[in-house]
Short mmCIF file of C-alpha atoms in Angstrom, two decimals:
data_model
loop_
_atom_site.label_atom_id
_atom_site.label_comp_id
_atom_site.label_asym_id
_atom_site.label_seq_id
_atom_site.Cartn_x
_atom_site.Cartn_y
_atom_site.Cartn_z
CA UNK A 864 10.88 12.01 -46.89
CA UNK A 865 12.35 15.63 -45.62
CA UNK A 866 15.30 15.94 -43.46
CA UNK A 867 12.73 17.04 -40.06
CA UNK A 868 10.20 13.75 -41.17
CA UNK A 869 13.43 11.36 -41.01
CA UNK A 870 14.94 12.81 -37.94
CA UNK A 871 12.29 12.13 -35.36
CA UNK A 872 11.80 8.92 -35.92
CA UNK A 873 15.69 8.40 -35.77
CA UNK A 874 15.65 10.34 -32.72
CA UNK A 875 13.09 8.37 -31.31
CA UNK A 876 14.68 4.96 -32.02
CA UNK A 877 18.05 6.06 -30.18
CA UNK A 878 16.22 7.45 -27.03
CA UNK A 879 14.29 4.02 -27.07
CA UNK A 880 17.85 2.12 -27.62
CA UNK A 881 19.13 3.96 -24.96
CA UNK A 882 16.13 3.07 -22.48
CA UNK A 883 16.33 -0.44 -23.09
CA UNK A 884 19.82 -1.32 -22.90
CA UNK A 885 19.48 -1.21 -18.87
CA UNK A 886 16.35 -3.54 -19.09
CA UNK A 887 18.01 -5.93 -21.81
CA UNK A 888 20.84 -6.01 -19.05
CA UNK A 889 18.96 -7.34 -16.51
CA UNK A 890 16.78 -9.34 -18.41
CA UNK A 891 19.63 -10.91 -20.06
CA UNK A 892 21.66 -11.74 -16.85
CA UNK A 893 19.06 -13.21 -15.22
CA UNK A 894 19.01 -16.47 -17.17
CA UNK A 895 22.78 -16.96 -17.09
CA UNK A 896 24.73 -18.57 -15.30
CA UNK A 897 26.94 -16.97 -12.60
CA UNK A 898 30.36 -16.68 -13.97
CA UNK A 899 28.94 -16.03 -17.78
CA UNK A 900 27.50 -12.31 -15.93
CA UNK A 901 30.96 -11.10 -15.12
CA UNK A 902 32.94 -11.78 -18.43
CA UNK A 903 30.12 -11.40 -20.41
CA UNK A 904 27.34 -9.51 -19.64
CA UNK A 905 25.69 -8.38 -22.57
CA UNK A 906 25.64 -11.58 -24.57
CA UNK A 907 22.57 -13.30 -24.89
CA UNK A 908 21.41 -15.82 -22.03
CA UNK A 909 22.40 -19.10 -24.21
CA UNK A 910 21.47 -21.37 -22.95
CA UNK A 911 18.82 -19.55 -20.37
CA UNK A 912 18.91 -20.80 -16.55
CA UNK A 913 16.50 -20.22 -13.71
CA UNK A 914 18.78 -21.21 -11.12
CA UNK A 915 19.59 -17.74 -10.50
CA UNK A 916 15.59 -17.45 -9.80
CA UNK A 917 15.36 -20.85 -8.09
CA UNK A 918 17.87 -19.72 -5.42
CA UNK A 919 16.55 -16.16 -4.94
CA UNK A 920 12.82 -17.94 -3.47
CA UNK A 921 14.48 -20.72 -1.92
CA UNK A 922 17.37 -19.10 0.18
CA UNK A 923 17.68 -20.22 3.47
CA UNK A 924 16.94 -16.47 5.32
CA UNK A 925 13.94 -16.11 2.70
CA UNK A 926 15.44 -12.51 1.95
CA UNK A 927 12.83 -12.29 -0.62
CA UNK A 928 9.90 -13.45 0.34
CA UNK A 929 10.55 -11.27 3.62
CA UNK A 930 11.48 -7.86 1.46
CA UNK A 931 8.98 -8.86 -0.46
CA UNK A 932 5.90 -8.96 2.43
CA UNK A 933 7.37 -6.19 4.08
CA UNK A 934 7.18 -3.97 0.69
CA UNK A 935 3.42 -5.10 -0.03
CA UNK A 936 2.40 -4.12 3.27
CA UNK A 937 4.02 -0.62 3.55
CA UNK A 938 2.98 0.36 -0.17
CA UNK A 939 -0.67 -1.04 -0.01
CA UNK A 940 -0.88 0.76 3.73
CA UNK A 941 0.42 3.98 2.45
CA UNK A 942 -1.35 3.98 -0.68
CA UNK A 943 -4.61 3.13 0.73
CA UNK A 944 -4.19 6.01 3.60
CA UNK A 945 -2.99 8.57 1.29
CA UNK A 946 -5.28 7.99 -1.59
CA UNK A 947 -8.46 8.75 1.04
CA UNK A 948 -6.95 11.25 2.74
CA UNK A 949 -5.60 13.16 -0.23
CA UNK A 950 -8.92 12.82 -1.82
CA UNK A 951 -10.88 13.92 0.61
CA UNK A 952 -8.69 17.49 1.99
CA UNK A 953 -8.47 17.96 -1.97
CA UNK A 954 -12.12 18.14 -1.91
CA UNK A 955 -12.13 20.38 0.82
CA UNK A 956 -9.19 22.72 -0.63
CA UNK A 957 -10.98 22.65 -3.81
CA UNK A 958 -14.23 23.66 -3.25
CA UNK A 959 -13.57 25.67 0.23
CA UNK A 960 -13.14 29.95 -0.79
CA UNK A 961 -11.76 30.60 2.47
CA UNK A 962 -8.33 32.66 3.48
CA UNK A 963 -7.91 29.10 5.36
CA UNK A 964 -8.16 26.79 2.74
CA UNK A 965 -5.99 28.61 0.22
CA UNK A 966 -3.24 28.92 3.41
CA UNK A 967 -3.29 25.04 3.23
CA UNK A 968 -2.95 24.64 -0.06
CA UNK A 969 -0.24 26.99 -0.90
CA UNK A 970 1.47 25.67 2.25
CA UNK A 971 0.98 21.67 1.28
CA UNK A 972 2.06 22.67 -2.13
CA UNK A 973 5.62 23.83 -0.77
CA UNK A 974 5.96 20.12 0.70
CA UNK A 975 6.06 19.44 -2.76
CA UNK A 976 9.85 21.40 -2.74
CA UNK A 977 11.24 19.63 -0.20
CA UNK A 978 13.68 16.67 -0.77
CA UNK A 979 12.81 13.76 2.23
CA UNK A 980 16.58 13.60 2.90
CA UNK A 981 16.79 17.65 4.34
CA UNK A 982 14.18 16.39 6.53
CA UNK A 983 14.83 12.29 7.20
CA UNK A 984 16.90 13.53 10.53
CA UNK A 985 14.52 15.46 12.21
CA UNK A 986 11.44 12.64 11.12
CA UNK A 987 13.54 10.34 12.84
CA UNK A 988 13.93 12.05 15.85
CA UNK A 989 10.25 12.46 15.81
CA UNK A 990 9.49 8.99 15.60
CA UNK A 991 11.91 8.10 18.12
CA UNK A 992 10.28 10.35 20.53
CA UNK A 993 6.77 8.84 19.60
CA UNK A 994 8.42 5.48 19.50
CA UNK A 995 7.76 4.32 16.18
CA UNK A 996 11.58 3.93 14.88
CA UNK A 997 12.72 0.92 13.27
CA UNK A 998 9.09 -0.17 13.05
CA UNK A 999 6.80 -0.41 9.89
CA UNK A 1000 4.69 1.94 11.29
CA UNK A 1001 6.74 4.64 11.60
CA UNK A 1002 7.64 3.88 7.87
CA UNK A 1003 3.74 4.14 6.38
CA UNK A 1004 3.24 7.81 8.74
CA UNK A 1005 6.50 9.25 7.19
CA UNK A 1006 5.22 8.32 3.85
CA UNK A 1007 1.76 9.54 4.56
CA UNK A 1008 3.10 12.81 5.89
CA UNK A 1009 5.53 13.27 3.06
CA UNK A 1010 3.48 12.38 0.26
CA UNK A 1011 0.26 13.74 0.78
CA UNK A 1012 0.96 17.07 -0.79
CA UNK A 1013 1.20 15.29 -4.90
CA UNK A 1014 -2.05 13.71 -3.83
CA UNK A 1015 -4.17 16.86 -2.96
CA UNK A 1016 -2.68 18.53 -5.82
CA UNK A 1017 -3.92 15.74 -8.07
CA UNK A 1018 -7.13 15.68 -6.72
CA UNK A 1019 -8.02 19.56 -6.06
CA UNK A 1020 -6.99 19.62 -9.61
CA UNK A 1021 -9.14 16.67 -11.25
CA UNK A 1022 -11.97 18.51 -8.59
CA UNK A 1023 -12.64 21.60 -10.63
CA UNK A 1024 -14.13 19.06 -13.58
CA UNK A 1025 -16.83 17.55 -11.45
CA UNK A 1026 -20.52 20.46 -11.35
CA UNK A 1027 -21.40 21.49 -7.40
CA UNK A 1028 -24.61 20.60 -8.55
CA UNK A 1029 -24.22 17.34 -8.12
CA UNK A 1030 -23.07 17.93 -4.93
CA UNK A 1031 -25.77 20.55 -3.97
CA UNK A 1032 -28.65 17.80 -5.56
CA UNK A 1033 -27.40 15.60 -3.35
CA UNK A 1034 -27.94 17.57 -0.38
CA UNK A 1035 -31.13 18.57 -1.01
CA UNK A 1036 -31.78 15.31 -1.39
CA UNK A 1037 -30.95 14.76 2.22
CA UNK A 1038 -27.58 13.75 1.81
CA UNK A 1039 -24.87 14.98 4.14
CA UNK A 1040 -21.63 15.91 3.10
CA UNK A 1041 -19.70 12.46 3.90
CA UNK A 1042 -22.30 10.70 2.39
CA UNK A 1043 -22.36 13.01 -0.50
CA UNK A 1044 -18.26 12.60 -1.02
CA UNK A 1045 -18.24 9.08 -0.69
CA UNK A 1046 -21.63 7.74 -2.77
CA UNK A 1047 -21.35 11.31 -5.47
CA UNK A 1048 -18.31 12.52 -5.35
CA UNK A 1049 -15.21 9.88 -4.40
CA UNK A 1050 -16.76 7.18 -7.68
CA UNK A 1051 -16.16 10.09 -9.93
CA UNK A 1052 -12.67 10.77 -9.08
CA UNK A 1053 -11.36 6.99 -10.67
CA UNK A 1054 -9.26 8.16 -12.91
CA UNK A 1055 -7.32 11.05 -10.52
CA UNK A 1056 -7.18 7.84 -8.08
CA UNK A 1057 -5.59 5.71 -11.08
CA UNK A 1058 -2.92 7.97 -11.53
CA UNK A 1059 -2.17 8.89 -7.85
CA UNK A 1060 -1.77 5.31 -6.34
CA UNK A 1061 0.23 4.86 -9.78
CA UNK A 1062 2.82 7.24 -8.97
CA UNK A 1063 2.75 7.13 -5.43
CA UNK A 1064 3.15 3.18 -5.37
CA UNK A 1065 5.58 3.27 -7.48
CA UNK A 1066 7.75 6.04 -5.66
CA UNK A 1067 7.51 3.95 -2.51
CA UNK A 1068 8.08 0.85 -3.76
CA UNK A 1069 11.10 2.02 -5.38
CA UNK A 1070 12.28 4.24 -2.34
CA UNK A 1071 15.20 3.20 -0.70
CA UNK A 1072 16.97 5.49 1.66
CA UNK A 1073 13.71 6.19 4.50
CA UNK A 1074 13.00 2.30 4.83
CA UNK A 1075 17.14 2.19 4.87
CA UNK A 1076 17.58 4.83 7.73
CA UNK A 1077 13.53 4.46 9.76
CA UNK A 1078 13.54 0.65 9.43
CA UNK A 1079 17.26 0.16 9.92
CA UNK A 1080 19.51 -2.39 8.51
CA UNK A 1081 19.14 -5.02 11.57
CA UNK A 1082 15.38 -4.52 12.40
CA UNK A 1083 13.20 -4.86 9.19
CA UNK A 1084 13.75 -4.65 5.13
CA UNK A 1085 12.17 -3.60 1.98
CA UNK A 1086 12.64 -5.16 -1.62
CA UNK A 1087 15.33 -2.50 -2.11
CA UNK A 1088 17.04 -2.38 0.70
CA UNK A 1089 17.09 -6.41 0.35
CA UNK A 1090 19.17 -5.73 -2.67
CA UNK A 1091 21.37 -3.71 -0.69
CA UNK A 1092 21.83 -6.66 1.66
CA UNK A 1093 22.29 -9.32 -1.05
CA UNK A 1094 25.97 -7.40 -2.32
CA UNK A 1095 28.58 -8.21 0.30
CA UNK A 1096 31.14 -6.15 1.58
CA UNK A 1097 33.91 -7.95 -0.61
CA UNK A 1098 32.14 -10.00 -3.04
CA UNK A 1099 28.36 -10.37 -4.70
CA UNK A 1100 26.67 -12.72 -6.16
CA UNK A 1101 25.46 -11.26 -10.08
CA UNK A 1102 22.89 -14.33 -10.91
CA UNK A 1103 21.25 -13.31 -7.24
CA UNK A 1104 21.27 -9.43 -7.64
CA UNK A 1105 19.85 -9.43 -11.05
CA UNK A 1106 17.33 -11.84 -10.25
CA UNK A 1107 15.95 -10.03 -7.46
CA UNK A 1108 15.78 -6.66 -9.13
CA UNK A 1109 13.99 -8.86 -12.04
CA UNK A 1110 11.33 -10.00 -9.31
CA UNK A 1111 10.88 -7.04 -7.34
CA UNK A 1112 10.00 -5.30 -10.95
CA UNK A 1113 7.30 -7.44 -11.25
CA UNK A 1114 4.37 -6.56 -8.81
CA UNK A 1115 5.27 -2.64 -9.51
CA UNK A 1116 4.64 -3.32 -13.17
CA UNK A 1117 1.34 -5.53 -12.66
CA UNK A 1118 0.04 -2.89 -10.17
CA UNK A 1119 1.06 -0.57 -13.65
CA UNK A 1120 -0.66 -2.37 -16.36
CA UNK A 1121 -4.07 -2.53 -14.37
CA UNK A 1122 -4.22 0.88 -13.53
CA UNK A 1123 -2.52 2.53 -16.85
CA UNK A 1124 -5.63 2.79 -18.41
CA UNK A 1125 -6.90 5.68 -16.17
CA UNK A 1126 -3.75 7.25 -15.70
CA UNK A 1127 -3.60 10.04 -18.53
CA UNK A 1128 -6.87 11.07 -17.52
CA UNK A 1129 -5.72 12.10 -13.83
CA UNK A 1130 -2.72 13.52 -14.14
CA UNK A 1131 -4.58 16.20 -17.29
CA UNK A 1132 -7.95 16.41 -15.58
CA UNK A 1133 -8.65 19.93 -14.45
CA UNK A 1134 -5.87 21.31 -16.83
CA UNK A 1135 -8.37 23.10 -19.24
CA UNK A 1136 -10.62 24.31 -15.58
CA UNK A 1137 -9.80 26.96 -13.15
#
């Protein structure tokens, strides 16, 4: 084999190493015993323990299950919301010629540049005034309004693949133009769908700063920010903190695996169309 044939495959076993020594870390701590985590922590679980799982579910201010109903809601809310609403203003953007429409979409596209923390002060000052702070509420309409730039720029994108003339059939046809997105047009865009609730679930699943600051450490947590709360000021509990990042990993990846096979598809759909 040449020198170039036998370093990629190198290459690509160190980046892998490299990727999995976090995961082996938490997998590995979460079937040990406390005090084996702290002198040890990257010898094998022998012999493996659930009690670190055990105490995670059956603690006596049900962190987890609370984090974990709290994250399900604001995810599936803001998921649900933006996927519909992304899909259908990327219609619009995408098959509107206007001066208008091409305003929008060069000015939703710059949402894209903005990092949420330059703007997390003056959103909470905003849902103060509308009295929405430290409520879960407040929490899905910031990620709606933040968010819903990636998803029109998935969709207007994955758009330009799908003819008018199934749109312009259906309207002779004596369809109007909800009925013709939602029964023509909205089945169609499955795999742009696939890969926008895939990122965007996973971003706000994951996100822990907003439901930090809008929900506020006494009124309301998320499955990160009840991380946060399970290391104490002086001292934390290792078999706890590894076992909740090991079950909050878990509905993320599910939600993952059953929409993976789509996902490609979205994110390269309209890359070959202008």
């Amino acid at each position: 084999m040449d020198r170039p044939g036998l370093l990629r495959p190198v290459a690509a076993l160190i980046v892998g190493a490299v990727f999995f020594v976090p995961l082996y870390v938490v997998l590995a701590n979460v079937f040990k015993v406390g005090p084996r985590i702290s002198t040890d922590p990257m010898g094998l679980p022998l012999p493996p323990t659930v009690d670190n799982l055990v105490r995670v579910m059956s603690r006596p201010d049900r962190l987890f299950w609370v984090s974990l109903t709290n994250s399900v809601v604001i995810t599936t809310a803001s998921v649900l919301v933006l996927t519909v609403l992304s899909a259908m203003l990327g219609h619009y953007l995408a098959r509107s010629r206007s001066r208008w429409a091409r305003a929008a979409t060069v000015l939703l596209l710059c949402g894209l540049m903005i990092p949420p923390q330059v703007i997390l002060l003056p959103i909470t000052e905003v849902l103060d005034t509308l009295g929405m702070m430290t409520t879960i509420q407040g929490l899905i309409l910031f990620n709606v309004g933040y968010y819903i730039p990636f998803g029109v720029f998935v969709f207007s994108g994955f758009m330009r693949q799908i003819p008018r003339e199934l749109e312009e059939a259906a309207a002779i046809d004596g369809a109007s133009r909800f009925q013709t997105f939602w029964r023509i047009v909205f089945p169609l865009l499955r795999p742009a769908s696939a890969s926008v609730m895939i990122f965007l679930g996973v971003w706000i699943w994951n996100d822990f700063l907003n439901p930090l600051i809008i929900l506020g450490p006494g009124k309301g947590t998320t499955i990160t920010t009840g991380i946060y709360r399970a290391i104490g000021q002086y001292q934390a509990d290792f078999g706890t903190v590894f076992a909740l990042m090991f079950l909050a990993t878990m509905p993320v990846l599910i939600f993952y695996l059953a929409l993976q096979r789509n996902f490609v598809k979205g994110l390269t759909g309209g890359a070959t169309k202008g």
